[in-house]
XYZ file of C-alpha atoms in Angstrom:
378
model
C -18.612 131.650 107.764
C -17.908 134.512 105.362
C -15.480 133.403 102.626
C -12.059 135.015 103.114
C -11.147 137.145 100.117
C -7.877 136.731 98.258
C -6.854 140.305 99.107
C -7.188 139.697 102.849
C -5.045 136.577 102.585
C -2.502 138.521 100.546
C -2.252 141.157 103.303
C -1.937 138.447 105.925
C 0.849 136.842 103.898
C 2.677 140.172 103.619
C 2.686 140.533 107.423
C 4.227 137.057 107.679
C 6.856 137.784 105.030
C 7.993 140.789 107.105
C 8.866 138.494 110.026
C 10.284 135.843 107.655
C 7.631 133.243 108.433
C 7.866 131.943 104.889
C 6.076 128.594 105.170
C 2.981 130.212 106.772
C 3.106 132.995 104.187
C 3.164 130.398 101.409
C 0.078 128.704 102.887
C -1.776 132.054 102.868
C -0.682 132.768 99.287
C -1.749 129.299 98.103
C -5.176 129.933 99.675
C -5.339 133.425 98.163
C -4.648 132.058 94.670
C -7.239 129.329 95.190
C -9.758 132.034 96.068
C -8.801 134.137 93.049
C -6.751 132.635 90.213
C -6.110 136.065 88.677
C -4.550 137.603 91.815
C -1.298 138.568 90.129
C 0.378 139.973 93.275
C -0.001 136.607 95.029
C 1.978 134.915 92.223
C 4.647 137.587 92.452
C 4.936 137.220 96.237
C 4.968 133.443 95.989
C 7.645 133.533 93.288
C 9.751 135.832 95.469
C 9.537 133.633 98.575
C 10.324 130.476 96.587
C 13.336 132.220 95.056
C 14.586 133.213 98.520
C 14.243 129.578 99.609
C 16.052 128.493 96.384
C 13.075 126.416 95.254
C 13.951 127.666 91.801
C 11.752 125.497 89.551
C 8.560 126.371 91.484
C 9.629 130.005 91.677
C 10.112 130.206 87.918
C 6.627 128.805 87.279
C 5.178 131.580 89.476
C 7.156 134.382 87.821
C 5.970 133.156 84.419
C 2.364 133.021 85.673
C 2.699 136.597 86.982
C 4.195 137.758 83.655
C 1.252 136.186 81.830
C -1.049 138.368 83.923
C 1.265 141.415 83.826
C 3.263 141.159 80.595
C 6.649 142.883 80.383
C 6.697 143.844 84.055
C 10.286 145.098 84.476
C 10.609 144.263 88.192
C 9.451 140.663 87.684
C 11.716 140.205 84.653
C 14.666 141.453 86.691
C 13.857 139.065 89.552
C 13.504 136.185 87.115
C 16.961 136.897 85.728
C 18.324 137.018 89.311
C 16.735 133.610 89.873
C 18.633 132.220 86.871
C 21.899 133.729 88.133
C 21.383 132.298 91.606
C 20.470 128.839 90.323
C 23.502 128.634 88.044
C 25.803 130.055 90.769
C 24.627 127.374 93.218
C 25.391 124.645 90.669
C 28.791 126.177 89.905
C 29.638 126.495 93.600
C 28.740 122.832 94.233
C 30.993 121.774 91.370
C 33.857 123.952 92.645
C 33.437 122.490 96.145
C 33.763 118.976 94.709
C 36.858 119.911 92.715
C 38.444 121.642 95.735
C 38.382 125.288 94.557
C 37.054 126.463 97.904
C 37.771 130.174 97.630
C 35.955 130.594 94.329
C 33.039 128.434 95.501
C 32.649 130.651 98.583
C 32.541 133.751 96.380
C 29.692 132.312 94.302
C 27.728 131.373 97.409
C 28.287 134.660 99.231
C 28.115 137.165 96.383
C 25.397 135.573 94.237
C 23.371 132.754 95.782
C 22.870 134.193 99.264
C 22.269 137.690 97.849
C 19.304 136.533 95.747
C 18.274 133.554 97.918
C 19.123 134.595 101.497
C 16.868 131.920 103.036
C 18.357 129.061 101.004
C 19.338 126.382 103.508
C 21.147 124.382 100.822
C 23.436 127.358 100.118
C 23.958 128.047 103.827
C 25.021 124.435 104.377
C 27.333 124.535 101.382
C 28.855 127.690 102.836
C 29.613 126.070 106.224
C 31.086 123.002 104.498
C 33.320 125.332 102.496
C 34.395 127.188 105.637
C 35.194 123.881 107.340
C 37.188 122.649 104.346
C 39.070 125.990 104.256
C 39.952 125.455 107.943
C 38.021 128.580 108.965
C 36.663 126.790 112.022
C 35.381 129.825 113.905
C 33.603 130.976 110.732
C 31.948 127.565 110.424
C 30.888 127.702 114.089
C 29.353 131.164 113.667
C 27.429 130.252 110.494
C 26.110 126.943 111.840
C 24.984 128.910 114.891
C 22.621 130.938 112.681
C 21.275 127.789 111.003
C 20.649 126.052 114.337
C 18.898 129.136 115.715
C 16.315 128.779 112.957
C 16.258 124.986 112.990
C 17.784 123.505 116.121
C 17.569 119.889 114.929
C 19.381 120.371 111.606
C 21.599 117.266 111.521
C 23.969 118.567 108.848
C 24.573 121.757 110.809
C 25.151 119.780 114.029
C 27.666 117.587 112.217
C 29.631 120.460 110.664
C 29.605 122.472 113.875
C 30.813 119.414 115.810
C 33.604 118.919 113.283
C 34.684 122.546 113.589
C 34.957 122.224 117.382
C 36.772 118.913 116.886
C 39.431 120.500 114.670
C 39.907 123.256 117.266
C 40.622 120.336 119.670
C 37.552 121.333 121.698
C 36.625 117.662 121.904
C 34.010 117.811 124.667
C 31.910 120.371 122.799
C 32.329 118.404 119.560
C 31.120 115.267 121.345
C 27.983 117.074 122.609
C 27.059 118.048 119.035
C 27.560 114.511 117.708
C 25.525 113.056 120.584
C 22.669 115.500 120.072
C 22.573 114.580 116.374
C 22.642 110.849 117.119
C 19.793 111.178 119.625
C 17.715 112.623 116.765
C 18.897 110.028 114.230
C 20.830 107.071 115.716
C 21.591 105.667 112.253
C 23.104 108.829 110.692
C 26.263 107.373 109.119
C 28.395 110.555 109.072
C 27.530 111.422 112.683
C 28.285 107.861 113.763
C 31.636 107.958 111.984
C 32.545 111.288 113.603
C 31.404 110.142 117.055
C 33.268 106.817 117.050
C 36.319 108.385 115.429
C 36.570 110.899 118.263
C 35.896 108.226 120.900
C 38.740 106.145 119.503
C 41.140 109.093 119.401
C 40.379 109.980 123.028
C 40.873 106.354 124.070
C 44.265 105.999 122.346
C 45.472 109.361 123.663
C 44.463 108.457 127.214
C 46.165 105.075 126.918
C 49.431 106.710 125.790
C 49.353 109.171 128.712
C 48.570 106.421 131.232
C 51.473 104.306 129.977
C 53.826 107.282 130.375
C 52.665 107.731 133.975
C 53.220 104.026 134.671
C 56.683 104.179 133.095
C 55.689 101.797 130.282
C 57.485 103.922 127.731
C 57.679 101.452 124.838
C 53.925 100.866 125.010
C 53.399 104.624 125.153
C 55.383 105.023 121.916
C 53.089 102.512 120.174
C 49.967 104.270 121.521
C 51.153 107.714 120.440
C 51.893 106.406 116.945
C 48.489 104.696 116.747
C 46.729 107.901 117.880
C 48.626 109.969 115.299
C 47.631 107.549 112.531
C 43.900 107.988 113.301
C 43.605 111.512 111.889
C 46.820 112.898 110.378
C 45.196 116.264 109.535
C 44.002 116.989 113.087
C 46.798 119.518 113.698
C 45.477 121.076 116.917
C 45.457 117.716 118.693
C 48.401 116.071 116.925
C 50.779 118.767 118.116
C 50.274 117.408 121.669
C 50.643 113.799 120.504
C 53.903 114.571 118.686
C 55.198 116.365 121.781
C 54.279 113.433 124.032
C 55.983 111.022 121.637
C 59.070 113.228 121.401
C 59.464 113.308 125.209
C 59.133 109.536 125.530
C 61.692 108.949 122.764
C 64.160 111.288 124.526
C 63.664 109.301 127.738
C 64.296 106.079 125.830
C 67.481 107.553 124.357
C 66.195 107.169 120.779
C 67.802 110.385 119.591
C 67.156 110.270 115.852
C 63.444 109.394 116.222
C 63.092 111.995 118.965
C 64.587 114.731 116.747
C 62.024 113.832 114.038
C 59.074 113.909 116.453
C 60.117 117.205 118.036
C 60.571 118.695 114.565
C 56.973 117.659 113.717
C 55.827 119.684 116.750
C 57.876 122.738 115.756
C 56.582 122.567 112.178
C 53.094 123.035 113.633
C 54.042 125.560 116.329
C 57.556 126.968 116.150
C 57.064 128.921 119.372
C 56.580 125.883 121.606
C 59.394 126.186 124.175
C 58.954 122.670 125.486
C 59.484 121.189 122.018
C 62.668 123.232 121.558
C 64.024 121.965 124.886
C 63.195 118.358 124.026
C 64.706 118.645 120.552
C 67.833 120.151 122.119
C 68.082 117.104 124.401
C 67.471 114.785 121.435
C 70.239 116.475 119.439
C 72.637 115.913 122.345
C 71.820 112.202 122.034
C 72.832 112.159 118.362
C 75.917 114.333 119.080
C 74.607 117.280 117.045
C 76.192 119.681 119.536
C 75.703 122.846 117.468
C 72.039 122.053 116.825
C 71.471 121.334 120.519
C 73.010 124.659 121.556
C 70.882 126.511 118.982
C 67.588 124.937 120.122
C 68.340 125.408 123.828
C 69.430 129.020 123.262
C 66.108 129.696 121.513
C 64.237 128.076 124.381
C 66.198 130.020 127.000
C 65.258 133.299 125.272
C 61.564 132.393 125.517
C 61.589 131.204 129.120
C 63.225 132.023 132.441
C 63.169 128.390 133.542
C 66.389 127.487 135.364
C 66.467 123.910 134.072
C 66.622 125.243 130.493
C 69.632 127.386 131.377
C 71.309 124.318 132.902
C 70.610 122.225 129.809
C 72.059 124.994 127.643
C 75.231 125.084 129.739
C 75.537 121.287 129.364
C 75.179 121.573 125.606
C 77.735 124.399 125.365
C 80.208 122.358 127.379
C 79.669 119.340 125.126
C 80.193 121.536 122.051
C 83.452 122.907 123.474
C 84.729 119.414 124.271
C 83.814 118.170 120.795
C 86.020 120.866 119.272
C 89.066 119.535 121.121
C 90.981 116.874 119.300
C 90.259 113.330 120.412
C 93.835 111.974 120.422
C 92.687 108.455 121.240
C 90.388 108.482 118.205
C 93.284 109.582 115.946
C 95.306 106.518 117.024
C 92.193 104.322 116.942
C 92.559 103.127 120.553
C 90.172 103.185 123.495
C 90.530 105.683 126.342
C 91.608 102.846 128.617
C 94.467 101.700 126.305
C 97.803 100.724 127.889
C 101.152 102.358 126.967
C 102.091 99.289 124.946
C 98.816 99.416 122.935
C 99.343 103.104 122.212
C 102.918 102.414 121.023
C 101.754 99.567 118.769
C 98.975 101.648 117.229
C 101.371 104.561 116.634
C 103.965 102.400 114.864
C 101.361 100.784 112.605
C 99.779 104.130 111.575
C 103.153 105.895 111.149
C 104.208 103.201 108.694
C 100.880 103.395 106.863
C 100.904 107.205 106.479
C 104.636 107.799 105.952
C 104.876 110.448 103.181
C 107.470 108.402 101.262
C 104.942 105.582 100.994
C 102.126 107.905 99.740
C 103.460 109.606 96.641
C 99.966 110.003 95.054
C 98.459 111.767 98.108
C 101.600 113.164 99.687
C 100.017 116.282 101.178
C 97.214 114.379 102.922
C 99.761 111.826 104.192
C 102.034 114.554 105.634
C 99.100 116.041 107.579
C 98.016 112.634 108.881
C 101.624 111.723 109.806
C 102.017 114.958 111.815
C 98.698 114.354 113.560
C 99.641 110.769 114.498
C 102.992 111.934 115.905
C 101.254 114.677 117.934
C 98.762 112.144 119.326
C 101.582 109.832 120.356
C 103.392 112.729 122.080
C 100.244 113.666 124.091
């Protein structure tokens, strides 16, 4: 056959660069340079592609080769300096990611690395990891979508995309991504960890819900707590676990614990009517009448549910009653005390709090003495 000239290969490569078929273009350019070692444009093109792919060392060699053939070429010198900026920005961004300065790292990736190396898969992956760490889950899903369009079996992209769906509590979709990755590489440690972690969370959650249905409330409490311990930062799912736990604790009459659990829910989502209702009920259990009325009022404003109105009326009644004096309590007797017991208690307290006997705290004693007398009268 007729030997293919370097120029023809160069033109062929340029067609491929237009449609971003970089690896084929590189093959053509390698062949072109083999055919003609002085084909300066082939070095320039090759340097440019390698820079876009962030293969910086190889790219630099090619720019230098081009500049040997075309000394002081301004365009090539400018591109070489962009290569240095991109390389150092990628290193800086990686360091910032490790030290947790996510916002700054994203700026370096977006405004420097991906400007000069738009086809750099390392930078694209760093970007999606940064978005995930910044809790921009929809951003991470969108960006991994672009990566997977170009390379559908990219395990890192499958993992990050799965994690983003996981943190949006879209567990079924997350599971599909982990499974696809594990079919490609069954021993991938991060994918395995994510897959089994999610499996475990689903199992514990299901177990808690089943125990509630069966009325095994104490077991349900243990399951909810175990599920919450698995991934404390999984807010979108934990809000439901906290709510489930809060309801069970109210049913068990464990007021203080229930108030804490319901508050955890409202810290995540202050608009959740159901959590307000449950916390109102929990506050009734611990005799925080004012707090109960406040929570149930808030809930009643958000919902037209009749049972909430009824609960609010119960709480308001309890608050009113609590404001009345408990005469029995003042005399320290039970509500079933006999006349004789009431008399005995009155005499003992009247002696104890007689103002003449309390010269140091006379004012307090006078008030107490009056109160005891009033209680005895009633």
